Amino acid sequence: MTERKLTLRERQRAGTRRLIQAHAVRLFTDRGYDAVTVAEVAEAAGVSAMTVYRHFPTKEDLVLIDQPARLIVEKVAASPATQPVVRRVGGALVDAATVLTGEAADERAVGERFLLDCLRLMVSTPALRARHLDSQYALQQAIVDALGGDGAATQDAAFRVQAATSACLAALHTALTRWAEDDGRTELPDLIARALAAAFGDVVAA
Amino acid sequence: MTERKLTLRERQRAGTRRLIQAHAVRLFTDRGYDAVTVAEVAEAAGVSAMTVYRHFPTKEDLVLIDQPARLIVEKVAASPATQPVVRRVGGALVDAATVLTGEAADERAVGERFLLDCLRLMVSTPALRARHLDSQYALQQAIVDALGGDGAATQDAAFRVQAATSACLAALHTALTRWAEDDGRTELPDLIARALAAAFGDVVAA
DNA sequence: CATCCATGTGTTAGTTACTAACATCGAGGT
DNA sequence: ACCTCGATGTTAGTAACTAACACATGGATG
């Protein structure tokens, strides 16, 4: 699975990174994001505050998970260009979620729990929610590029693609929020599919 | 139009508020949001930094325009409950935009220019874009409430309403972004209607 | 018109997120 | 064994806020 060619330093670095993030999410969940300072996170992880900033550019990045943008973009690019945009993007989102949540069940237990903790923080903390929504906006730009709506097409066509893509990602966000509220009890791909169906009707029936 | 029963102090307060905001948006547009400190905004407006914070809780609020949430919510609540959600919300968004951009043409020239400056900043500055997206998320909650999907209905129905509403607001955001890029040359209601049509097809034909 | 109070404002001191610059220590190749 | 480079710590600094207190002025009351 994971690359075994990592040098000792790289493993140590990755280790402290995960250590810092784990302590951060735990403290934030316990006492609230705003009530915990970066210095406290650093102390809990046994490092200096500067080290925290070397691994995470901002306090918010301690919680924000880098969306699997690459996977989604690949799936969008691989979708047939003959289908409507909402179907292509929606299908890619469901597929990507299936791949991600379907990984090895043993790692899933711990990994998914951590992910749910992060998601809950993102939904409940205004600053994190805002940053998360903005990262989805960045994902939208990447998806639009992958859809092949390159500068060639009309500006009006590009606008329509933007609108459809943003609507799909909004449905995804609704599904993610619900997933966090449900504590992960419902299967994420199902939630995404249902959110898409609620917004677009049967256009996205895979 | 505006209430003439304002006391002197209220008019003074509103005056300094607009003064501060005008100087802020001008400075931000000229030199960039991050390169201008709140202290500089205060100095340009001829007040102390503390006064700026008394009028605007955060630096970001100097640019963020309070969305006409009330108008939109009213229009949503007034829409026929028999129609699908995307139609009800989409129609309300177009209607509200028509009302707002259709105001007295003389005030519109200056007001719309200021609004476009703010929008451009919101689109191009990450911190502002994030806050704006989050304020749209707040608007989403208000719209869902107004849709009458009160706790009575199924939790699943509430989820579907959330998904559809969020998708509509995503289309709105795409339209607003395009409007700012177009420098307001295209009529905003038309842009919104086209964005909705691109996402949902003919479901929203008003 | 004199008085009192509420409100907007200024000043100061503090907290916290974040940055820059320099010193140190240890991993990893020579 | 030596040298380099990368990870970390330390210090000092900037800027967005917040709290607390003092001051002045609008606006109502006698």
CSV table of C-alpha atoms (C1' of nucleotides) in Angstrom, one decimal:
chain,number,residue,atom,x,y,z
A,1,MET,CA,0.0,0.0,0.0
A,2,THR,CA,2.2,2.8,1.3
A,3,GLU,CA,5.6,3.4,-0.2
A,4,ARG,CA,8.2,1.7,1.9
A,5,LYS,CA,11.0,3.7,0.3
A,6,LEU,CA,10.6,6.5,2.9
A,7,THR,CA,13.7,7.6,4.5
A,8,LEU,CA,13.9,7.8,8.3
A,9,ARG,CA,13.6,11.6,8.3
A,10,GLU,CA,10.5,11.5,6.1
A,11,ARG,CA,8.9,8.9,8.4
A,12,GLN,CA,9.7,11.0,11.4
A,13,ARG,CA,8.3,14.1,9.8
A,14,ALA,CA,5.1,12.4,8.8
A,15,GLY,CA,4.9,11.0,12.3
A,16,THR,CA,5.1,14.4,14.0
A,17,ARG,CA,2.7,15.7,11.5
A,18,ARG,CA,0.1,13.1,12.4
A,19,LEU,CA,0.9,13.5,16.1
A,20,ILE,CA,0.3,17.2,15.9
A,21,GLN,CA,-2.9,16.8,14.0
A,22,ALA,CA,-4.3,14.1,16.2
A,23,HIS,CA,-3.7,16.2,19.4
A,24,ALA,CA,-5.2,19.2,17.6
A,25,VAL,CA,-8.4,17.5,16.6
A,26,ARG,CA,-8.8,15.9,20.0
A,27,LEU,CA,-8.3,19.2,21.8
A,28,PHE,CA,-10.6,21.1,19.4
A,29,THR,CA,-13.3,18.5,19.8
A,30,ASP,CA,-13.1,18.5,23.5
A,31,ARG,CA,-12.9,22.3,24.2
A,32,GLY,CA,-13.9,23.9,21.0
A,33,TYR,CA,-11.8,25.2,18.1
A,34,ASP,CA,-11.6,28.8,19.3
A,35,ALA,CA,-10.9,28.0,22.9
A,36,VAL,CA,-7.7,26.1,22.0
A,37,THR,CA,-4.6,28.1,21.1
A,38,VAL,CA,-1.9,26.8,18.7
A,39,ALA,CA,0.6,27.0,21.6
A,40,GLU,CA,-1.6,24.5,23.5
A,41,VAL,CA,-1.7,22.2,20.6
A,42,ALA,CA,2.1,22.4,20.3
A,43,GLU,CA,2.5,21.7,24.0
A,44,ALA,CA,0.2,18.7,23.9
A,45,ALA,CA,2.1,17.3,20.9
A,46,GLY,CA,5.4,17.9,22.6
A,47,VAL,CA,6.8,20.3,20.0
A,48,SER,CA,7.2,24.1,19.7
A,49,ALA,CA,4.6,26.3,18.2
A,50,MET,CA,6.9,27.0,15.3
A,51,THR,CA,7.0,23.4,14.4
A,52,VAL,CA,3.2,23.3,14.2
A,53,TYR,CA,3.3,26.2,11.7
A,54,ARG,CA,6.0,24.4,9.7
A,55,HIS,CA,3.6,21.5,9.2
A,56,PHE,CA,0.4,23.4,8.9
A,57,PRO,CA,0.4,26.9,7.4
A,58,THR,CA,-2.6,28.0,9.5
A,59,LYS,CA,-4.5,26.8,12.5
A,60,GLU,CA,-7.4,25.9,10.2
A,61,ASP,CA,-5.3,23.6,8.2
A,62,LEU,CA,-5.0,21.4,11.3
A,63,VAL,CA,-8.5,20.3,10.7
A,64,LEU,CA,-9.1,20.7,6.9
A,65,ILE,CA,-8.5,17.5,5.1
A,66,ASP,CA,-7.2,17.8,1.6
A,67,GLN,CA,-10.1,16.7,-0.4
A,68,PRO,CA,-9.3,13.8,-2.7
A,69,ALA,CA,-9.4,16.3,-5.5
A,70,ARG,CA,-7.2,14.3,-7.8
A,71,LEU,CA,-9.3,11.3,-7.7
A,72,ILE,CA,-12.5,13.2,-8.4
A,73,VAL,CA,-10.9,15.2,-11.2
A,74,GLU,CA,-9.6,11.9,-12.8
A,75,LYS,CA,-13.1,10.4,-12.7
A,76,VAL,CA,-14.6,13.5,-14.2
A,77,ALA,CA,-12.1,13.5,-17.0
A,78,ALA,CA,-12.8,9.8,-17.6
A,79,SER,CA,-16.5,10.3,-17.9
A,80,PRO,CA,-18.1,10.3,-21.4
A,81,ALA,CA,-18.4,13.8,-22.8
A,82,THR,CA,-21.7,13.0,-24.4
A,83,GLN,CA,-23.6,13.0,-21.1
A,84,PRO,CA,-24.9,16.2,-19.4
A,85,VAL,CA,-22.5,17.9,-17.0
A,86,VAL,CA,-24.4,17.2,-13.9
A,87,ARG,CA,-24.4,13.5,-14.7
A,88,ARG,CA,-20.7,13.4,-15.4
A,89,VAL,CA,-19.8,15.3,-12.3
A,90,GLY,CA,-22.4,13.7,-10.1
A,91,GLY,CA,-21.3,10.2,-11.2
A,92,ALA,CA,-17.6,11.1,-10.5
A,93,LEU,CA,-18.5,12.2,-7.0
A,94,VAL,CA,-20.4,9.0,-6.2
A,95,ASP,CA,-17.6,6.9,-7.7
A,96,ALA,CA,-14.9,8.7,-5.8
A,97,ALA,CA,-16.8,8.4,-2.5
A,98,THR,CA,-17.3,4.7,-3.2
A,99,VAL,CA,-13.6,4.2,-3.7
A,100,LEU,CA,-12.6,6.2,-0.6
A,101,THR,CA,-15.0,4.8,1.9
A,102,GLY,CA,-14.6,1.3,0.5
A,103,GLU,CA,-11.0,1.0,1.4
A,104,ALA,CA,-9.6,-1.7,3.7
A,105,ALA,CA,-12.2,-2.1,6.5
A,106,ASP,CA,-9.6,-2.3,9.2
A,107,GLU,CA,-7.9,1.0,8.4
A,108,ARG,CA,-11.3,2.4,7.8
A,109,ALA,CA,-12.4,2.2,11.4
A,110,VAL,CA,-9.8,4.5,12.7
A,111,GLY,CA,-9.4,6.6,9.6
A,112,GLU,CA,-13.1,7.2,9.2
A,113,ARG,CA,-13.5,8.2,12.8
A,114,PHE,CA,-10.8,10.8,12.5
A,115,LEU,CA,-12.4,12.0,9.3
A,116,LEU,CA,-15.8,12.3,10.9
A,117,ASP,CA,-14.3,14.3,13.8
A,118,CYS,CA,-12.7,16.7,11.3
A,119,LEU,CA,-16.0,17.0,9.4
A,120,ARG,CA,-18.0,17.7,12.5
A,121,LEU,CA,-15.6,20.5,13.4
A,122,MET,CA,-15.8,21.9,9.9
A,123,VAL,CA,-19.5,22.0,10.0
A,124,SER,CA,-19.9,23.5,13.4
A,125,THR,CA,-17.0,26.0,13.4
A,126,PRO,CA,-17.7,29.1,11.3
A,127,ALA,CA,-14.1,29.7,10.4
A,128,LEU,CA,-13.5,26.1,9.4
A,129,ARG,CA,-16.8,25.9,7.5
A,130,ALA,CA,-15.8,28.9,5.5
A,131,ARG,CA,-12.4,27.6,4.6
A,132,HIS,CA,-14.0,24.2,3.7
A,133,LEU,CA,-16.5,25.8,1.4
A,134,ASP,CA,-13.7,27.7,-0.3
A,135,SER,CA,-11.7,24.6,-0.8
A,136,GLN,CA,-14.7,23.1,-2.5
A,137,TYR,CA,-14.8,26.2,-4.7
A,138,ALA,CA,-11.2,25.4,-5.7
A,139,LEU,CA,-12.2,21.9,-6.5
A,140,GLN,CA,-14.9,23.3,-8.7
A,141,GLN,CA,-12.3,25.1,-10.8
A,142,ALA,CA,-10.3,21.9,-11.2
A,143,ILE,CA,-13.4,20.0,-12.2
A,144,VAL,CA,-14.4,22.6,-14.8
A,145,ASP,CA,-10.9,22.3,-16.3
A,146,ALA,CA,-11.2,18.6,-16.4
A,147,LEU,CA,-14.6,18.7,-18.1
A,148,GLY,CA,-12.8,19.8,-21.2
A,149,GLY,CA,-14.6,23.1,-21.3
A,150,ASP,CA,-11.3,24.6,-22.3
A,151,GLY,CA,-11.1,28.1,-23.5
A,152,ALA,CA,-12.1,26.9,-26.9
A,153,ALA,CA,-15.8,26.8,-26.2
A,154,THR,CA,-18.1,29.8,-25.8
A,155,GLN,CA,-17.9,31.9,-22.7
A,156,ASP,CA,-21.5,31.2,-22.3
A,157,ALA,CA,-20.9,27.5,-22.4
A,158,ALA,CA,-18.2,27.9,-19.8
A,159,PHE,CA,-20.6,29.7,-17.6
A,160,ARG,CA,-23.2,27.0,-17.9
A,161,VAL,CA,-20.6,24.4,-17.0
A,162,GLN,CA,-19.6,26.4,-13.9
A,163,ALA,CA,-23.1,26.7,-12.8
A,164,ALA,CA,-23.9,23.0,-13.2
A,165,THR,CA,-20.6,22.0,-11.5
A,166,SER,CA,-21.1,24.3,-8.5
A,167,ALA,CA,-24.6,22.9,-8.0
A,168,CYS,CA,-23.2,19.4,-8.0
A,169,LEU,CA,-20.6,20.3,-5.4
A,170,ALA,CA,-23.3,22.0,-3.3
A,171,ALA,CA,-25.2,18.7,-3.2
A,172,LEU,CA,-21.9,17.0,-2.2
A,173,HIS,CA,-21.5,19.4,0.6
A,174,THR,CA,-25.0,18.8,1.8
A,175,ALA,CA,-24.3,15.0,1.7
A,176,LEU,CA,-21.0,15.5,3.7
A,177,THR,CA,-22.8,17.5,6.3
A,178,ARG,CA,-25.5,15.0,6.7
A,179,TRP,CA,-22.9,12.2,6.9
A,180,ALA,CA,-21.1,13.9,9.7
A,181,GLU,CA,-24.4,14.5,11.5
A,182,ASP,CA,-25.3,10.8,11.0
A,183,ASP,CA,-21.9,9.9,12.5
A,184,GLY,CA,-21.2,8.0,9.3
A,185,ARG,CA,-24.0,5.5,9.8
A,186,THR,CA,-25.4,6.0,6.3
A,187,GLU,CA,-23.2,5.1,3.4
A,188,LEU,CA,-21.6,8.2,1.9
A,189,PRO,CA,-22.1,7.3,-1.8
A,190,ASP,CA,-25.8,6.7,-1.1
A,191,LEU,CA,-26.1,10.1,0.5
A,192,ILE,CA,-24.4,11.8,-2.4
A,193,ALA,CA,-26.6,10.0,-4.9
A,194,ARG,CA,-29.7,11.0,-3.0
A,195,ALA,CA,-28.6,14.6,-2.7
A,196,LEU,CA,-28.0,14.8,-6.4
A,197,ALA,CA,-31.3,13.2,-7.2
A,198,ALA,CA,-33.1,15.7,-4.9
A,199,ALA,CA,-31.5,18.6,-6.8
A,200,PHE,CA,-31.5,17.4,-10.3
A,201,GLY,CA,-34.2,14.7,-10.5
A,202,ASP,CA,-33.4,11.6,-12.5
A,203,VAL,CA,-30.8,13.2,-14.7
A,204,VAL,CA,-28.1,11.7,-12.6
A,205,ALA,CA,-29.5,8.2,-12.4
A,206,ALA,CA,-26.3,6.1,-12.8
B,1,MET,CA,-37.7,55.6,0.5
B,2,THR,CA,-35.5,55.9,3.4
B,3,GLU,CA,-36.8,56.6,6.9
B,4,ARG,CA,-36.6,60.3,7.5
B,5,LYS,CA,-37.2,59.9,11.3
B,6,LEU,CA,-33.5,59.3,11.9
B,7,THR,CA,-32.0,61.2,14.8
B,8,LEU,CA,-28.9,63.2,14.3
B,9,ARG,CA,-26.7,60.7,16.1
B,10,GLU,CA,-28.0,57.9,14.0
B,11,ARG,CA,-27.3,59.9,10.9
B,12,GLN,CA,-23.8,60.6,12.1
B,13,ARG,CA,-23.2,57.0,12.9
B,14,ALA,CA,-24.5,55.9,9.6
B,15,GLY,CA,-22.3,58.5,7.9
B,16,THR,CA,-19.1,57.5,9.6
B,17,ARG,CA,-19.9,53.9,8.8
B,18,ARG,CA,-20.3,54.6,5.1
B,19,LEU,CA,-17.2,56.7,5.2
B,20,ILE,CA,-15.1,54.0,6.7
B,21,GLN,CA,-16.5,51.4,4.3
B,22,ALA,CA,-15.9,53.6,1.3
B,23,HIS,CA,-12.3,54.3,2.2
B,24,ALA,CA,-11.8,50.6,3.0
B,25,VAL,CA,-13.1,49.3,-0.3
B,26,ARG,CA,-11.1,52.0,-2.2
B,27,LEU,CA,-7.9,51.1,-0.4
B,28,PHE,CA,-8.4,47.4,-0.8
B,29,THR,CA,-9.2,47.7,-4.5
B,30,ASP,CA,-6.1,49.9,-5.0
B,31,ARG,CA,-3.5,48.0,-3.0
B,32,GLY,CA,-5.1,44.6,-2.3
B,33,TYR,CA,-7.0,43.4,0.8
B,34,ASP,CA,-4.1,41.8,2.6
B,35,ALA,CA,-1.7,44.7,2.0
B,36,VAL,CA,-3.9,47.2,3.8
B,37,THR,CA,-4.2,47.2,7.6
B,38,VAL,CA,-7.2,48.2,9.6
B,39,ALA,CA,-5.2,51.0,11.1
B,40,GLU,CA,-4.6,52.5,7.6
B,41,VAL,CA,-8.3,52.3,6.9
B,42,ALA,CA,-9.0,54.1,10.1
B,43,GLU,CA,-6.5,56.8,9.4
B,44,ALA,CA,-7.8,57.3,5.8
B,45,ALA,CA,-11.3,57.7,7.3
B,46,GLY,CA,-10.1,60.0,10.0
B,47,VAL,CA,-11.1,57.8,12.9
B,48,SER,CA,-9.4,55.6,15.4
B,49,ALA,CA,-8.9,51.8,14.8
B,50,MET,CA,-11.3,51.1,17.6
B,51,THR,CA,-14.1,53.0,15.9
B,52,VAL,CA,-13.6,50.8,12.8
B,53,TYR,CA,-14.1,47.7,15.0
B,54,ARG,CA,-17.1,49.2,16.6
B,55,HIS,CA,-18.8,49.5,13.2
B,56,PHE,CA,-17.4,46.3,11.6
B,57,PRO,CA,-16.7,43.4,13.9
B,58,THR,CA,-13.9,42.1,11.6
B,59,LYS,CA,-11.8,43.4,8.8
B,60,GLU,CA,-13.7,41.1,6.4
B,61,ASP,CA,-17.0,42.7,7.3
B,62,LEU,CA,-15.7,46.0,5.7
B,63,VAL,CA,-16.3,44.3,2.3
B,64,LEU,CA,-19.0,41.7,2.9
B,65,ILE,CA,-22.4,43.1,2.0
B,66,ASP,CA,-25.2,41.8,4.1
B,67,GLN,CA,-27.1,39.7,1.6
B,68,PRO,CA,-30.7,40.8,1.1
B,69,ALA,CA,-31.6,37.6,2.9
B,70,ARG,CA,-34.9,38.9,4.2
B,71,LEU,CA,-36.2,39.7,0.7
B,72,ILE,CA,-35.2,36.3,-0.6
B,73,VAL,CA,-36.7,34.5,2.3
B,74,GLU,CA,-39.9,36.4,1.9
B,75,LYS,CA,-40.2,35.5,-1.7
B,76,VAL,CA,-39.5,31.9,-1.0
B,77,ALA,CA,-42.1,31.8,1.6
B,78,ALA,CA,-44.6,33.4,-0.7
B,79,SER,CA,-44.0,30.9,-3.5
B,80,PRO,CA,-46.6,28.2,-4.1
B,81,ALA,CA,-45.7,25.1,-2.1
B,82,THR,CA,-47.0,22.9,-5.0
B,83,GLN,CA,-44.0,23.6,-7.2
B,84,PRO,CA,-40.7,21.7,-6.9
B,85,VAL,CA,-38.1,23.2,-4.5
B,86,VAL,CA,-35.6,24.3,-7.2
B,87,ARG,CA,-38.4,26.2,-8.9
B,88,ARG,CA,-39.5,27.9,-5.8
B,89,VAL,CA,-36.0,28.9,-4.7
B,90,GLY,CA,-34.8,29.7,-8.1
B,91,GLY,CA,-37.8,31.9,-8.8
B,92,ALA,CA,-37.3,33.7,-5.6
B,93,LEU,CA,-33.7,34.4,-6.4
B,94,VAL,CA,-34.5,35.8,-9.8
B,95,ASP,CA,-37.3,37.9,-8.4
B,96,ALA,CA,-35.2,39.3,-5.6
B,97,ALA,CA,-32.4,40.2,-8.0
B,98,THR,CA,-34.9,41.9,-10.2
B,99,VAL,CA,-36.2,44.0,-7.3
B,100,LEU,CA,-32.7,44.9,-6.1
B,101,THR,CA,-31.1,45.8,-9.4
B,102,GLY,CA,-34.3,47.5,-10.6
B,103,GLU,CA,-34.2,50.2,-8.0
B,104,ALA,CA,-34.1,53.9,-8.9
B,105,ALA,CA,-31.6,54.2,-11.7
B,106,ASP,CA,-29.9,57.3,-10.3
B,107,GLU,CA,-29.0,55.7,-7.0
B,108,ARG,CA,-28.2,52.6,-8.9
B,109,ALA,CA,-25.2,54.0,-10.7
B,110,VAL,CA,-23.2,54.7,-7.6
B,111,GLY,CA,-24.7,51.9,-5.5
B,112,GLU,CA,-24.1,49.2,-8.1
B,113,ARG,CA,-20.6,50.4,-8.7
B,114,PHE,CA,-19.8,50.0,-5.0
B,115,LEU,CA,-21.5,46.6,-4.9
B,116,LEU,CA,-19.4,45.5,-7.9
B,117,ASP,CA,-16.2,46.6,-6.2
B,118,CYS,CA,-17.1,44.6,-3.1
B,119,LEU,CA,-18.0,41.6,-5.2
B,120,ARG,CA,-14.8,41.7,-7.1
B,121,LEU,CA,-12.9,41.8,-3.9
B,122,MET,CA,-14.9,38.9,-2.6
B,123,VAL,CA,-14.2,36.8,-5.6
B,124,SER,CA,-10.5,37.5,-5.8
B,125,THR,CA,-9.5,37.5,-2.1
B,126,PRO,CA,-9.5,34.0,-0.5
B,127,ALA,CA,-10.5,35.1,3.0
B,128,LEU,CA,-13.4,37.2,1.7
B,129,ARG,CA,-14.5,34.5,-0.7
B,130,ALA,CA,-14.6,32.0,2.1
B,131,ARG,CA,-16.6,34.3,4.4
B,132,HIS,CA,-19.0,35.0,1.5
B,133,LEU,CA,-19.6,31.4,0.8
B,134,ASP,CA,-20.3,30.8,4.4
B,135,SER,CA,-22.8,33.6,4.5
B,136,GLN,CA,-24.6,32.0,1.6
B,137,TYR,CA,-24.6,28.8,3.7
B,138,ALA,CA,-26.4,30.8,6.4
B,139,LEU,CA,-28.9,32.0,3.8
B,140,GLN,CA,-29.5,28.4,2.8
B,141,GLN,CA,-30.6,27.6,6.4
B,142,ALA,CA,-33.0,30.5,6.4
B,143,ILE,CA,-34.4,29.5,3.0
B,144,VAL,CA,-34.9,25.9,4.2
B,145,ASP,CA,-36.8,27.2,7.2
B,146,ALA,CA,-38.9,29.4,5.0
B,147,LEU,CA,-39.8,26.5,2.6
B,148,GLY,CA,-42.0,25.1,5.3
B,149,GLY,CA,-39.9,22.0,5.7
B,150,ASP,CA,-40.4,22.4,9.4
B,151,GLY,CA,-39.4,19.6,11.6
B,152,ALA,CA,-42.7,18.0,10.9
B,153,ALA,CA,-41.7,16.3,7.7
B,154,THR,CA,-39.4,13.4,7.3
B,155,GLN,CA,-35.7,13.8,8.0
B,156,ASP,CA,-35.2,12.5,4.6
B,157,ALA,CA,-37.4,15.1,3.1
B,158,ALA,CA,-35.5,17.8,5.0
B,159,PHE,CA,-32.3,16.4,3.5
B,160,ARG,CA,-33.7,16.6,0.0
B,161,VAL,CA,-34.8,20.2,0.5
B,162,GLN,CA,-31.3,21.1,1.8
B,163,ALA,CA,-29.7,19.5,-1.2
B,164,ALA,CA,-31.9,21.3,-3.7
B,165,THR,CA,-31.6,24.6,-1.9
B,166,SER,CA,-27.8,24.4,-1.7
B,167,ALA,CA,-27.6,23.7,-5.4
B,168,CYS,CA,-29.7,26.7,-6.2
B,169,LEU,CA,-27.5,29.0,-4.1
B,170,ALA,CA,-24.4,27.5,-5.8
B,171,ALA,CA,-25.9,28.6,-9.1
B,172,LEU,CA,-26.6,32.0,-7.6
B,173,HIS,CA,-23.0,32.3,-6.6
B,174,THR,CA,-21.8,31.4,-10.1
B,175,ALA,CA,-24.1,34.1,-11.5
B,176,LEU,CA,-22.8,36.7,-9.0
B,177,THR,CA,-19.2,35.8,-9.8
B,178,ARG,CA,-19.9,36.2,-13.5
B,179,TRP,CA,-21.7,39.4,-12.9
B,180,ALA,CA,-18.6,40.8,-11.1
B,181,GLU,CA,-16.3,39.6,-13.9
B,182,ASP,CA,-18.7,41.2,-16.5
B,183,ASP,CA,-18.5,44.4,-14.5
B,184,GLY,CA,-22.3,44.4,-14.3
B,185,ARG,CA,-22.8,44.6,-18.0
B,186,THR,CA,-25.2,41.7,-18.1
B,187,GLU,CA,-28.4,41.9,-16.2
B,188,LEU,CA,-28.1,40.0,-13.0
B,189,PRO,CA,-31.6,38.4,-13.1
B,190,ASP,CA,-30.8,37.0,-16.5
B,191,LEU,CA,-27.5,35.6,-15.3
B,192,ILE,CA,-29.2,33.9,-12.4
B,193,ALA,CA,-31.9,32.4,-14.6
B,194,ARG,CA,-29.3,31.1,-17.0
B,195,ALA,CA,-27.2,29.6,-14.3
B,196,LEU,CA,-30.3,27.9,-12.9
B,197,ALA,CA,-31.3,26.6,-16.3
B,198,ALA,CA,-27.8,25.3,-16.9
B,199,ALA,CA,-27.9,23.3,-13.6
B,200,PHE,CA,-31.5,22.1,-13.5
B,201,GLY,CA,-32.7,22.3,-17.1
B,202,ASP,CA,-36.2,23.5,-17.8
B,203,VAL,CA,-37.5,22.8,-14.3
B,204,VAL,CA,-37.1,26.4,-13.4
B,205,ALA,CA,-38.7,28.0,-16.4
B,206,ALA,CA,-40.6,30.9,-14.8
C,1,DC,C1',-32.2,77.0,30.1
C,2,DA,C1',-29.8,73.8,33.2
C,3,DT,C1',-29.1,68.8,34.2
C,4,DC,C1',-28.5,64.1,33.5
C,5,DC,C1',-27.9,60.1,30.9
C,6,DA,C1',-27.0,57.3,27.1
C,7,DT,C1',-24.0,56.7,23.3
C,8,DG,C1',-20.2,57.3,20.1
C,9,DT,C1',-15.4,57.8,20.4
C,10,DG,C1',-10.4,57.7,21.8
C,11,DT,C1',-6.6,55.6,24.5
C,12,DT,C1',-4.1,52.0,26.5
C,13,DA,C1',-2.8,47.4,27.4
C,14,DG,C1',-3.3,42.8,26.4
C,15,DT,C1',-4.0,38.1,23.7
C,16,DT,C1',-3.3,35.4,19.7
C,17,DA,C1',-2.4,34.0,14.9
C,18,DC,C1',1.4,34.1,12.1
C,19,DT,C1',6.3,35.5,10.0
C,20,DA,C1',11.3,36.3,9.7
C,21,DA,C1',16.0,35.4,11.1
C,22,DC,C1',19.3,32.9,13.3
C,23,DA,C1',21.2,28.9,16.1
C,24,DT,C1',21.4,23.9,16.9
C,25,DC,C1',21.2,19.1,16.3
C,26,DG,C1',21.1,14.9,13.8
C,27,DA,C1',20.2,12.0,9.5
C,28,DG,C1',22.5,10.4,5.3
C,29,DG,C1',25.6,10.5,1.7
C,30,DT,C1',30.8,11.1,0.7
D,1,DA,C1',34.9,10.2,10.2
D,2,DC,C1',33.2,14.5,7.9
D,3,DC,C1',30.0,17.5,5.7
D,4,DT,C1',25.7,19.0,4.2
D,5,DC,C1',21.1,19.8,4.5
D,6,DG,C1',16.8,19.5,6.6
D,7,DA,C1',14.0,19.6,10.9
D,8,DT,C1',13.5,21.9,15.0
D,9,DG,C1',13.9,25.6,18.7
D,10,DT,C1',14.4,30.4,20.1
D,11,DT,C1',13.6,35.2,19.7
D,12,DA,C1',11.6,39.2,18.1
D,13,DG,C1',8.2,41.3,15.5
D,14,DT,C1',3.5,42.5,12.9
D,15,DA,C1',-1.4,42.7,12.8
D,16,DA,C1',-6.1,41.4,13.9
D,17,DC,C1',-8.7,41.7,17.4
D,18,DT,C1',-10.7,42.5,22.8
D,19,DA,C1',-11.4,44.6,27.3
D,20,DA,C1',-11.4,48.5,30.3
D,21,DC,C1',-11.5,53.1,31.3
D,22,DA,C1',-12.0,58.1,30.3
D,23,DC,C1',-14.1,61.8,27.6
D,24,DA,C1',-17.4,64.3,25.0
D,25,DT,C1',-21.7,65.2,22.8
D,26,DG,C1',-26.6,64.5,21.4
D,27,DG,C1',-31.1,64.4,23.4
D,28,DA,C1',-34.5,64.1,26.6
D,29,DT,C1',-36.2,65.8,31.3
D,30,DG,C1',-36.9,69.2,35.0
